């Protein structure tokens, strides 16, 4: 007999997408920020795995079951001992500042809940859920220093020469 417990067990077996992290500011081809600079974090989804809103069909005990996961919360791990705790913000509203330079292993974990439909029937909640650890990425934290110079700009691309008119 097909029960909600059987559906929930199948739901937990889905190959869920492991969320990645993007930051602002961004580096040149790397995740990067500066010491003491508020850095915003957001979720990015890889091409692999079942993502929130995607519908997956399975045959369970002779029934066609459709499963549709949703993300109920995210937890950002900043790699310096700090974490956002549970948040529904996956779009860049989570902000963190780093106190020291170095490379940090950052990630965002996702709590998936879901709904299911049997043989084209109404959508019902899947009992329970599953938390999936996100992909770890290296975030480089740099220190910026201002330097006073007593020579004129030679090129517009020289540091501090923005707006130079030659």
Short mmCIF file of C-alpha atoms in Angstrom, two decimals:
data_model
loop_
_atom_site.label_atom_id
_atom_site.label_comp_id
_atom_site.label_asym_id
_atom_site.label_seq_id
_atom_site.Cartn_x
_atom_site.Cartn_y
_atom_site.Cartn_z
CA UNK A 1 0.00 0.00 0.00
CA UNK A 2 1.32 3.44 -0.94
CA UNK A 3 1.52 5.61 2.17
CA UNK A 4 2.90 9.07 2.92
CA UNK A 5 5.79 7.33 4.75
CA UNK A 6 6.74 5.45 1.55
CA UNK A 7 6.63 8.73 -0.40
CA UNK A 8 8.71 10.49 2.27
CA UNK A 9 11.36 7.76 2.10
CA UNK A 10 11.56 8.17 -1.69
CA UNK A 11 11.70 11.95 -1.32
CA UNK A 12 14.74 11.70 0.98
CA UNK A 13 16.48 9.57 -1.69
CA UNK A 14 16.24 12.25 -4.41
CA UNK A 15 19.58 13.54 -5.74
CA UNK A 16 19.03 17.07 -4.45
CA UNK A 17 21.04 19.97 -5.87
CA UNK A 18 23.85 21.08 -3.58
CA UNK A 19 23.57 24.87 -3.47
CA UNK A 20 26.61 27.00 -4.13
CA UNK A 21 27.44 30.45 -2.83
CA UNK A 22 28.04 33.71 -4.66
CA UNK A 23 29.19 36.95 -3.05
CA UNK A 24 29.19 40.65 -3.68
CA UNK A 25 31.71 42.15 -4.04
CA UNK A 26 33.14 39.69 -6.50
CA UNK A 27 36.74 39.02 -7.40
CA UNK A 28 38.25 38.41 -10.79
CA UNK A 29 37.25 34.80 -11.32
CA UNK A 30 37.26 33.98 -7.61
CA UNK A 31 35.16 34.63 -4.53
CA UNK A 32 36.90 37.55 -2.86
CA UNK A 33 36.25 40.33 -0.36
CA UNK A 34 38.13 42.74 1.87
CA UNK A 35 38.64 42.76 5.64
CA UNK A 36 35.83 44.64 7.43
CA UNK A 37 33.84 45.10 4.21
CA UNK A 38 30.20 43.97 4.46
CA UNK A 39 29.92 41.06 2.01
CA UNK A 40 26.53 39.86 0.80
CA UNK A 41 25.89 36.18 0.17
CA UNK A 42 23.36 34.52 -2.14
CA UNK A 43 22.48 31.04 -3.34
CA UNK A 44 23.47 29.80 -6.81
CA UNK A 45 22.14 26.51 -8.14
CA UNK A 46 24.32 24.06 -10.05
CA UNK A 47 23.15 22.28 -13.19
CA UNK A 48 23.18 18.92 -11.41
CA UNK A 49 20.62 17.64 -8.94
CA UNK A 50 16.95 18.25 -8.23
CA UNK A 51 16.38 21.95 -7.48
CA UNK A 52 13.52 23.69 -5.67
CA UNK A 53 10.41 23.81 -7.87
CA UNK A 54 11.55 21.01 -10.18
CA UNK A 55 9.08 18.13 -10.55
CA UNK A 56 10.40 14.57 -10.52
CA UNK A 57 8.27 11.50 -11.33
CA UNK A 58 8.72 8.08 -9.80
CA UNK A 59 6.73 4.84 -9.91
CA UNK A 60 6.05 3.58 -6.41
CA UNK A 61 4.07 0.40 -5.82
CA UNK A 62 2.43 0.76 -9.25
CA UNK A 63 1.47 4.44 -8.81
CA UNK A 64 2.85 7.44 -10.66
CA UNK A 65 4.11 9.80 -7.96
CA UNK A 66 5.26 13.34 -8.72
CA UNK A 67 7.57 15.03 -6.21
CA UNK A 68 8.21 18.78 -6.08
CA UNK A 69 10.82 19.98 -3.56
CA UNK A 70 10.98 23.50 -2.17
CA UNK A 71 13.66 25.26 -0.14
CA UNK A 72 12.27 26.13 3.30
CA UNK A 73 15.44 27.70 4.69
CA UNK A 74 19.14 28.24 4.07
CA UNK A 75 22.06 28.39 6.51
CA UNK A 76 25.20 30.20 5.35
CA UNK A 77 28.49 29.02 6.86
CA UNK A 78 31.07 31.82 6.62
CA UNK A 79 34.22 29.78 7.28
CA UNK A 80 35.45 31.94 10.17
CA UNK A 81 33.33 30.30 12.86
CA UNK A 82 30.28 32.41 12.00
CA UNK A 83 26.98 31.35 10.48
CA UNK A 84 23.76 33.06 9.44
CA UNK A 85 21.58 30.54 11.23
CA UNK A 86 18.37 29.63 9.43
CA UNK A 87 17.17 32.23 6.93
CA UNK A 88 14.74 32.27 4.02
CA UNK A 89 16.99 34.71 2.12
CA UNK A 90 18.69 33.12 -0.86
CA UNK A 91 18.92 36.34 -2.89
CA UNK A 92 21.73 38.40 -1.33
CA UNK A 93 20.32 39.89 1.85
CA UNK A 94 22.62 37.92 4.16
CA UNK A 95 25.66 40.07 5.00
CA UNK A 96 28.87 39.21 6.86
CA UNK A 97 32.19 41.03 7.43
CA UNK A 98 35.52 39.28 8.02
CA UNK A 99 37.94 40.50 10.70
CA UNK A 100 41.13 38.98 9.25
CA UNK A 101 42.70 38.04 5.94
CA UNK A 102 42.91 34.47 4.70
CA UNK A 103 41.02 31.90 2.72
CA UNK A 104 37.70 30.76 4.13
CA UNK A 105 35.70 27.64 3.25
CA UNK A 106 32.15 28.95 2.74
CA UNK A 107 28.92 27.15 1.90
CA UNK A 108 25.16 27.39 2.14
CA UNK A 109 23.10 24.45 3.41
CA UNK A 110 19.52 23.98 2.22
CA UNK A 111 16.51 22.54 4.00
CA UNK A 112 14.22 20.90 1.48
CA UNK A 113 10.53 20.21 2.09
CA UNK A 114 8.22 18.98 -0.61
CA UNK A 115 4.85 18.18 -2.01
CA UNK A 116 3.67 15.07 -3.82
CA UNK A 117 0.86 14.02 -6.12
CA UNK A 118 -0.28 10.43 -6.72
CA UNK A 119 -1.67 9.44 -10.13
CA UNK A 120 -2.40 13.09 -11.06
CA UNK A 121 -4.25 13.84 -7.82
CA UNK A 122 -4.01 16.86 -5.59
CA UNK A 123 -0.67 18.01 -4.21
CA UNK A 124 -0.04 17.07 -0.57
CA UNK A 125 2.86 17.85 1.77
CA UNK A 126 5.64 15.28 2.07
CA UNK A 127 6.09 14.42 5.76
CA UNK A 128 9.42 15.67 7.10
CA UNK A 129 12.20 17.04 4.96
CA UNK A 130 15.91 16.80 4.33
CA UNK A 131 18.86 19.12 4.90
CA UNK A 132 21.53 19.09 2.18
CA UNK A 133 24.99 20.47 2.82
CA UNK A 134 26.03 22.95 0.13
CA UNK A 135 29.14 22.83 -2.02
CA UNK A 136 32.19 24.29 -0.30
CA UNK A 137 33.90 27.21 -2.03
CA UNK A 138 37.07 29.14 -1.20
CA UNK A 139 36.50 32.81 -0.35
CA UNK A 140 39.68 34.91 -0.31
CA UNK A 141 39.70 37.74 2.23
CA UNK A 142 42.24 40.45 1.36
CA UNK A 143 43.48 43.58 3.11
CA UNK A 144 43.33 46.87 1.17
CA UNK A 145 45.84 49.62 1.88
CA UNK A 146 45.83 53.23 0.78
CA UNK A 147 49.13 54.68 -0.38
CA UNK A 148 49.92 58.35 -0.83
CA UNK A 149 52.32 59.11 -3.67
CA UNK A 150 54.03 62.35 -4.64
CA UNK A 151 54.22 61.73 -8.36
CA UNK A 152 51.68 62.52 -11.07
CA UNK A 153 49.57 59.92 -12.84
CA UNK A 154 51.20 58.67 -16.01
CA UNK A 155 48.26 56.56 -17.22
CA UNK A 156 44.55 56.53 -16.45
CA UNK A 157 44.96 52.90 -15.34
CA UNK A 158 47.42 53.84 -12.53
CA UNK A 159 46.05 53.18 -9.05
CA UNK A 160 44.16 56.25 -7.81
CA UNK A 161 43.99 57.88 -11.24
CA UNK A 162 40.33 57.34 -12.04
CA UNK A 163 39.02 60.37 -13.90
CA UNK A 164 42.51 61.36 -15.07
CA UNK A 165 42.29 63.48 -18.18
CA UNK A 166 45.95 63.43 -19.29
#
